[in-house]
Every structure is written in structure tokens, then in C-alpha cells.
JSON list of C-alpha atoms in Angstrom, two decimals:
[
{"chain": "T", "resi": 184, "resn": "UNK", "atom": "CA", "xyz": [9.68, 7.21, -4.24]},
{"chain": "T", "resi": 185, "resn": "UNK", "atom": "CA", "xyz": [9.49, 3.50, -4.08]},
{"chain": "T", "resi": 186, "resn": "UNK", "atom": "CA", "xyz": [5.83, 3.39, -3.21]},
{"chain": "T", "resi": 187, "resn": "UNK", "atom": "CA", "xyz": [4.70, 5.85, -5.53]},
{"chain": "T", "resi": 188, "resn": "UNK", "atom": "CA", "xyz": [6.73, 2.63, -8.18]},
{"chain": "T", "resi": 189, "resn": "UNK", "atom": "CA", "xyz": [4.35, -0.01, -6.38]},
{"chain": "T", "resi": 190, "resn": "UNK", "atom": "CA", "xyz": [1.55, 2.08, -7.13]},
{"chain": "T", "resi": 191, "resn": "UNK", "atom": "CA", "xyz": [2.99, 2.09, -10.81]},
{"chain": "T", "resi": 192, "resn": "UNK", "atom": "CA", "xyz": [3.35, -1.56, -11.24]},
{"chain": "T", "resi": 193, "resn": "UNK", "atom": "CA", "xyz": [0.93, -2.97, -9.37]},
{"chain": "T", "resi": 194, "resn": "UNK", "atom": "CA", "xyz": [-1.74, -0.49, -11.26]},
{"chain": "T", "resi": 195, "resn": "UNK", "atom": "CA", "xyz": [-0.49, -1.51, -14.92]},
{"chain": "T", "resi": 196, "resn": "UNK", "atom": "CA", "xyz": [-0.44, -4.97, -14.19]},
{"chain": "T", "resi": 197, "resn": "UNK", "atom": "CA", "xyz": [-4.33, -4.50, -12.89]},
{"chain": "T", "resi": 198, "resn": "UNK", "atom": "CA", "xyz": [-5.35, -2.68, -16.19]},
{"chain": "T", "resi": 199, "resn": "UNK", "atom": "CA", "xyz": [-3.13, -5.40, -18.47]},
{"chain": "T", "resi": 200, "resn": "UNK", "atom": "CA", "xyz": [-4.68, -8.38, -16.44]},
{"chain": "T", "resi": 201, "resn": "UNK", "atom": "CA", "xyz": [-8.40, -7.20, -16.47]},
{"chain": "T", "resi": 202, "resn": "UNK", "atom": "CA", "xyz": [-8.21, -6.46, -19.94]},
{"chain": "T", "resi": 203, "resn": "UNK", "atom": "CA", "xyz": [-7.02, -9.95, -20.70]},
{"chain": "T", "resi": 204, "resn": "UNK", "atom": "CA", "xyz": [-10.34, -11.28, -18.90]},
{"chain": "T", "resi": 205, "resn": "UNK", "atom": "CA", "xyz": [-12.26, -9.24, -20.69]},
{"chain": "T", "resi": 206, "resn": "UNK", "atom": "CA", "xyz": [-11.10, -10.47, -23.61]},
{"chain": "T", "resi": 207, "resn": "UNK", "atom": "CA", "xyz": [-11.43, -14.24, -22.23]},
{"chain": "T", "resi": 208, "resn": "UNK", "atom": "CA", "xyz": [-15.70, -12.67, -22.38]},
{"chain": "T", "resi": 209, "resn": "UNK", "atom": "CA", "xyz": [-15.47, -13.41, -26.48]},
{"chain": "T", "resi": 210, "resn": "UNK", "atom": "CA", "xyz": [-15.63, -16.89, -25.91]},
{"chain": "T", "resi": 211, "resn": "UNK", "atom": "CA", "xyz": [-19.30, -16.35, -24.56]},
{"chain": "T", "resi": 212, "resn": "UNK", "atom": "CA", "xyz": [-19.55, -15.69, -28.52]},
{"chain": "T", "resi": 213, "resn": "UNK", "atom": "CA", "xyz": [-18.04, -18.99, -29.85]},
{"chain": "T", "resi": 214, "resn": "UNK", "atom": "CA", "xyz": [-21.06, -20.60, -27.69]},
{"chain": "T", "resi": 215, "resn": "UNK", "atom": "CA", "xyz": [-19.39, -21.41, -24.52]},
{"chain": "T", "resi": 216, "resn": "UNK", "atom": "CA", "xyz": [-21.93, -20.61, -21.20]},
{"chain": "T", "resi": 217, "resn": "UNK", "atom": "CA", "xyz": [-21.22, -18.67, -18.81]},
{"chain": "T", "resi": 218, "resn": "UNK", "atom": "CA", "xyz": [-20.15, -21.09, -16.06]},
{"chain": "T", "resi": 219, "resn": "UNK", "atom": "CA", "xyz": [-18.00, -22.88, -18.15]},
{"chain": "T", "resi": 220, "resn": "UNK", "atom": "CA", "xyz": [-16.63, -18.83, -19.25]},
{"chain": "T", "resi": 221, "resn": "UNK", "atom": "CA", "xyz": [-16.32, -18.15, -15.34]},
{"chain": "T", "resi": 222, "resn": "UNK", "atom": "CA", "xyz": [-14.05, -21.36, -14.69]},
{"chain": "T", "resi": 223, "resn": "UNK", "atom": "CA", "xyz": [-12.15, -20.98, -17.13]},
{"chain": "T", "resi": 224, "resn": "UNK", "atom": "CA", "xyz": [-11.51, -17.24, -15.83]},
{"chain": "T", "resi": 225, "resn": "UNK", "atom": "CA", "xyz": [-10.53, -18.44, -12.74]},
{"chain": "T", "resi": 226, "resn": "UNK", "atom": "CA", "xyz": [-7.85, -21.19, -13.89]},
{"chain": "T", "resi": 227, "resn": "UNK", "atom": "CA", "xyz": [-5.86, -18.48, -15.94]},
{"chain": "T", "resi": 228, "resn": "UNK", "atom": "CA", "xyz": [-2.58, -17.28, -14.70]},
{"chain": "T", "resi": 229, "resn": "UNK", "atom": "CA", "xyz": [-4.29, -13.57, -15.79]},
{"chain": "T", "resi": 230, "resn": "UNK", "atom": "CA", "xyz": [-6.89, -14.09, -12.50]},
{"chain": "T", "resi": 231, "resn": "UNK", "atom": "CA", "xyz": [-4.47, -14.16, -10.16]},
{"chain": "T", "resi": 232, "resn": "UNK", "atom": "CA", "xyz": [-1.89, -11.82, -11.66]},
{"chain": "T", "resi": 233, "resn": "UNK", "atom": "CA", "xyz": [-5.44, -9.76, -10.90]},
{"chain": "T", "resi": 234, "resn": "UNK", "atom": "CA", "xyz": [-6.08, -10.74, -7.56]},
{"chain": "T", "resi": 235, "resn": "UNK", "atom": "CA", "xyz": [-2.56, -10.30, -6.51]},
{"chain": "T", "resi": 236, "resn": "UNK", "atom": "CA", "xyz": [-1.99, -6.73, -8.63]},
{"chain": "T", "resi": 237, "resn": "UNK", "atom": "CA", "xyz": [-5.20, -5.55, -6.57]},
{"chain": "T", "resi": 238, "resn": "UNK", "atom": "CA", "xyz": [-4.78, -6.36, -3.42]},
{"chain": "T", "resi": 239, "resn": "UNK", "atom": "CA", "xyz": [-1.21, -4.51, -3.96]},
{"chain": "T", "resi": 240, "resn": "UNK", "atom": "CA", "xyz": [-2.71, -1.83, -4.97]},
{"chain": "T", "resi": 241, "resn": "UNK", "atom": "CA", "xyz": [-4.75, -1.80, -1.94]},
{"chain": "T", "resi": 242, "resn": "UNK", "atom": "CA", "xyz": [-2.07, -2.14, 0.56]},
{"chain": "T", "resi": 243, "resn": "UNK", "atom": "CA", "xyz": [0.17, 0.74, -1.20]},
{"chain": "T", "resi": 244, "resn": "UNK", "atom": "CA", "xyz": [-2.82, 3.48, -1.67]},
{"chain": "T", "resi": 245, "resn": "UNK", "atom": "CA", "xyz": [-4.33, 2.22, 1.79]},
{"chain": "T", "resi": 246, "resn": "UNK", "atom": "CA", "xyz": [-1.21, 1.93, 4.09]},
{"chain": "T", "resi": 247, "resn": "UNK", "atom": "CA", "xyz": [-0.50, 4.91, 6.52]},
{"chain": "T", "resi": 248, "resn": "UNK", "atom": "CA", "xyz": [2.83, 5.69, 6.11]},
{"chain": "T", "resi": 249, "resn": "UNK", "atom": "CA", "xyz": [4.72, 7.58, 8.73]},
{"chain": "T", "resi": 250, "resn": "UNK", "atom": "CA", "xyz": [4.71, 11.07, 8.44]},
{"chain": "T", "resi": 251, "resn": "UNK", "atom": "CA", "xyz": [7.77, 13.30, 8.43]},
{"chain": "T", "resi": 252, "resn": "UNK", "atom": "CA", "xyz": [8.71, 15.98, 6.88]},
{"chain": "T", "resi": 253, "resn": "UNK", "atom": "CA", "xyz": [11.15, 16.52, 3.46]},
{"chain": "T", "resi": 254, "resn": "UNK", "atom": "CA", "xyz": [15.00, 17.46, 4.57]},
{"chain": "T", "resi": 255, "resn": "UNK", "atom": "CA", "xyz": [13.77, 16.63, 8.63]},
{"chain": "T", "resi": 256, "resn": "UNK", "atom": "CA", "xyz": [17.09, 15.94, 10.81]},
{"chain": "T", "resi": 257, "resn": "UNK", "atom": "CA", "xyz": [16.10, 12.82, 12.54]}
]
């Protein structure tokens, strides 16, 4: 059950940070160059949250938990 909640939290953070990063691309319409926009995105906390939540999501999904039957004794 803990694994499921970690999955939900990391997925939610990933979606929110991705939405913020997409919003930052609107700086392009204000006349900024691509390299300035990417440099700004990489320096924000949203990008760090994106990386951390993506790593946590991959660990949660691909980590093999020990298999056991529910209500097993031992």
C-alpha cells in the first residue's frame, strides 16, 4: 500500500512540474531565445522536482518487491 501512495505522489509531482515547465516555454513569445529559455528552465526548482519525481516514479514502478501471498504466514 505504501508503494501505491509513493507512486501517486511522484506521479502528481511529475504532472505538476511538467505543466509548469510547459508554461515556461511561453517566454519564447516574449522574445527570448531558446538557449535562454532552456537555461532558465534548468535553473528552476520545478526542473529539480521533475527529475526527482521521475526517478522516484521509475524506482517505484521497476523495483521488484518480494513476492508473497496475501495472508501468508511467514
